[in-house]
Coordinates of C-alpha atoms in Angstrom, one line a residue:
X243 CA -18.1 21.4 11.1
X244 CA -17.1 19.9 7.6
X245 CA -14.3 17.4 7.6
X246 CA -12.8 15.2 4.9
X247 CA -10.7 11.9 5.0
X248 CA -8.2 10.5 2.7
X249 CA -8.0 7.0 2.0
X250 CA -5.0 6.1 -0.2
X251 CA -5.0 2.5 -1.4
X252 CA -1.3 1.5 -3.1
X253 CA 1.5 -0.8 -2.1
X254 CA 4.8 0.4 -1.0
X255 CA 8.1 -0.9 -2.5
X256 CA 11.6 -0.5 -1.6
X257 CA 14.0 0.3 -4.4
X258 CA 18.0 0.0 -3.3
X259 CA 20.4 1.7 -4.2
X260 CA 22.6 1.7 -7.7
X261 CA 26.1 1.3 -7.0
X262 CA 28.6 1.5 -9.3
X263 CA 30.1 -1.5 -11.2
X264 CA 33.4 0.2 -11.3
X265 CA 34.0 2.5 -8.3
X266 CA 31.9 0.9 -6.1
X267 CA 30.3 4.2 -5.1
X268 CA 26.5 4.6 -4.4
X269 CA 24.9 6.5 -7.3
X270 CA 21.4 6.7 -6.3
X271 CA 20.3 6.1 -2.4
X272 CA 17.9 3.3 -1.9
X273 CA 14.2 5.0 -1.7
X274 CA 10.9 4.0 -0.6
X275 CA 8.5 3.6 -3.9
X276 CA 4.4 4.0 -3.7
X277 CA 2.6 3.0 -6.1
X278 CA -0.9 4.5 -5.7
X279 CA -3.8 2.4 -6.9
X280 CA -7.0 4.5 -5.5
X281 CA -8.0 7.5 -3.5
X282 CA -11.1 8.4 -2.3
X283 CA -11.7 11.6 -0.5
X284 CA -15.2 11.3 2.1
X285 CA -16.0 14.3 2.8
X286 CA -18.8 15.0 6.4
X287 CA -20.8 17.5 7.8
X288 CA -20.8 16.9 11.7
X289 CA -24.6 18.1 12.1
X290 CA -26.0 16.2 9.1
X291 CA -29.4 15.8 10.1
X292 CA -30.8 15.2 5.8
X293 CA -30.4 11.5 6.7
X294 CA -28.4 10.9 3.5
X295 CA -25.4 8.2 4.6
X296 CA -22.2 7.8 3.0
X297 CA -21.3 5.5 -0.4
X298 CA -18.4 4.1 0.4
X299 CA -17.3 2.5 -2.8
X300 CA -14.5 0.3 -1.8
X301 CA -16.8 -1.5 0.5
X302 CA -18.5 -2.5 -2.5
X303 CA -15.8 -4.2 -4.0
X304 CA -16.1 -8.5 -4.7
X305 CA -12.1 -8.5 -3.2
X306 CA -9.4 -5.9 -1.8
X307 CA -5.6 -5.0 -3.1
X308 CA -4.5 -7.3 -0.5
X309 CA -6.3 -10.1 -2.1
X310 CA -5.5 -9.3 -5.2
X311 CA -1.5 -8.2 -4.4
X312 CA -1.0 -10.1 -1.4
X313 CA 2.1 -8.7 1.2
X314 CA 4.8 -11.1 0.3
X315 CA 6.8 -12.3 3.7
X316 CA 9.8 -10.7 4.1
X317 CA 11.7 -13.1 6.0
X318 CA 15.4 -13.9 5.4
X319 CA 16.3 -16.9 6.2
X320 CA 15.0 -20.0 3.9
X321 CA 12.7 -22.8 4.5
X322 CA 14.7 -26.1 4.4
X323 CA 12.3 -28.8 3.8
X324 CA 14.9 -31.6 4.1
X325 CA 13.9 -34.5 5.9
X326 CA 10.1 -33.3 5.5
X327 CA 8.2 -36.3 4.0

């Protein structure tokens, strides 16, 4: 049985919506945005039996997306370092 896998590397970024200066109405809807960096499709026989194993590039790589782009932190309220000496 042959099977492939997707794996999508990106980051997803939310885009709100334009309103209108003047009528206040909503122009566009606020979207979800993916910007895809990498895919790699692996692709398996389940009765390999030629001994070859999988390259697997991305576990190559000297740092991740993550490291390089790392997930800011969405909180809303602020940090108030008053009275912090």
């Amino acid at each position: 049985m042959k099977s492939t896998t997707a794996i999508i590397v990106g980051l997803i970024q939310y885009e709100p919506p334009v309103i209108d200066d003047t009528t206040q109405e909503e122009i566009t809807a606020g979207k979800h945005v993916v910007k895809l960096e990498d895919i790699s499709l692996v692709s398996t026989n389940r009765n390999n039996t030629n001994g070859q194993s999988l390259n697997l590039p991305w576990m190559n790589a000297q740092s991740t997306a993550l490291e390089e782009n790392p997930i800011p932190n969405m909180s809303t309220s602020p940090v108030n370092n008053e009275g912090s000496s």
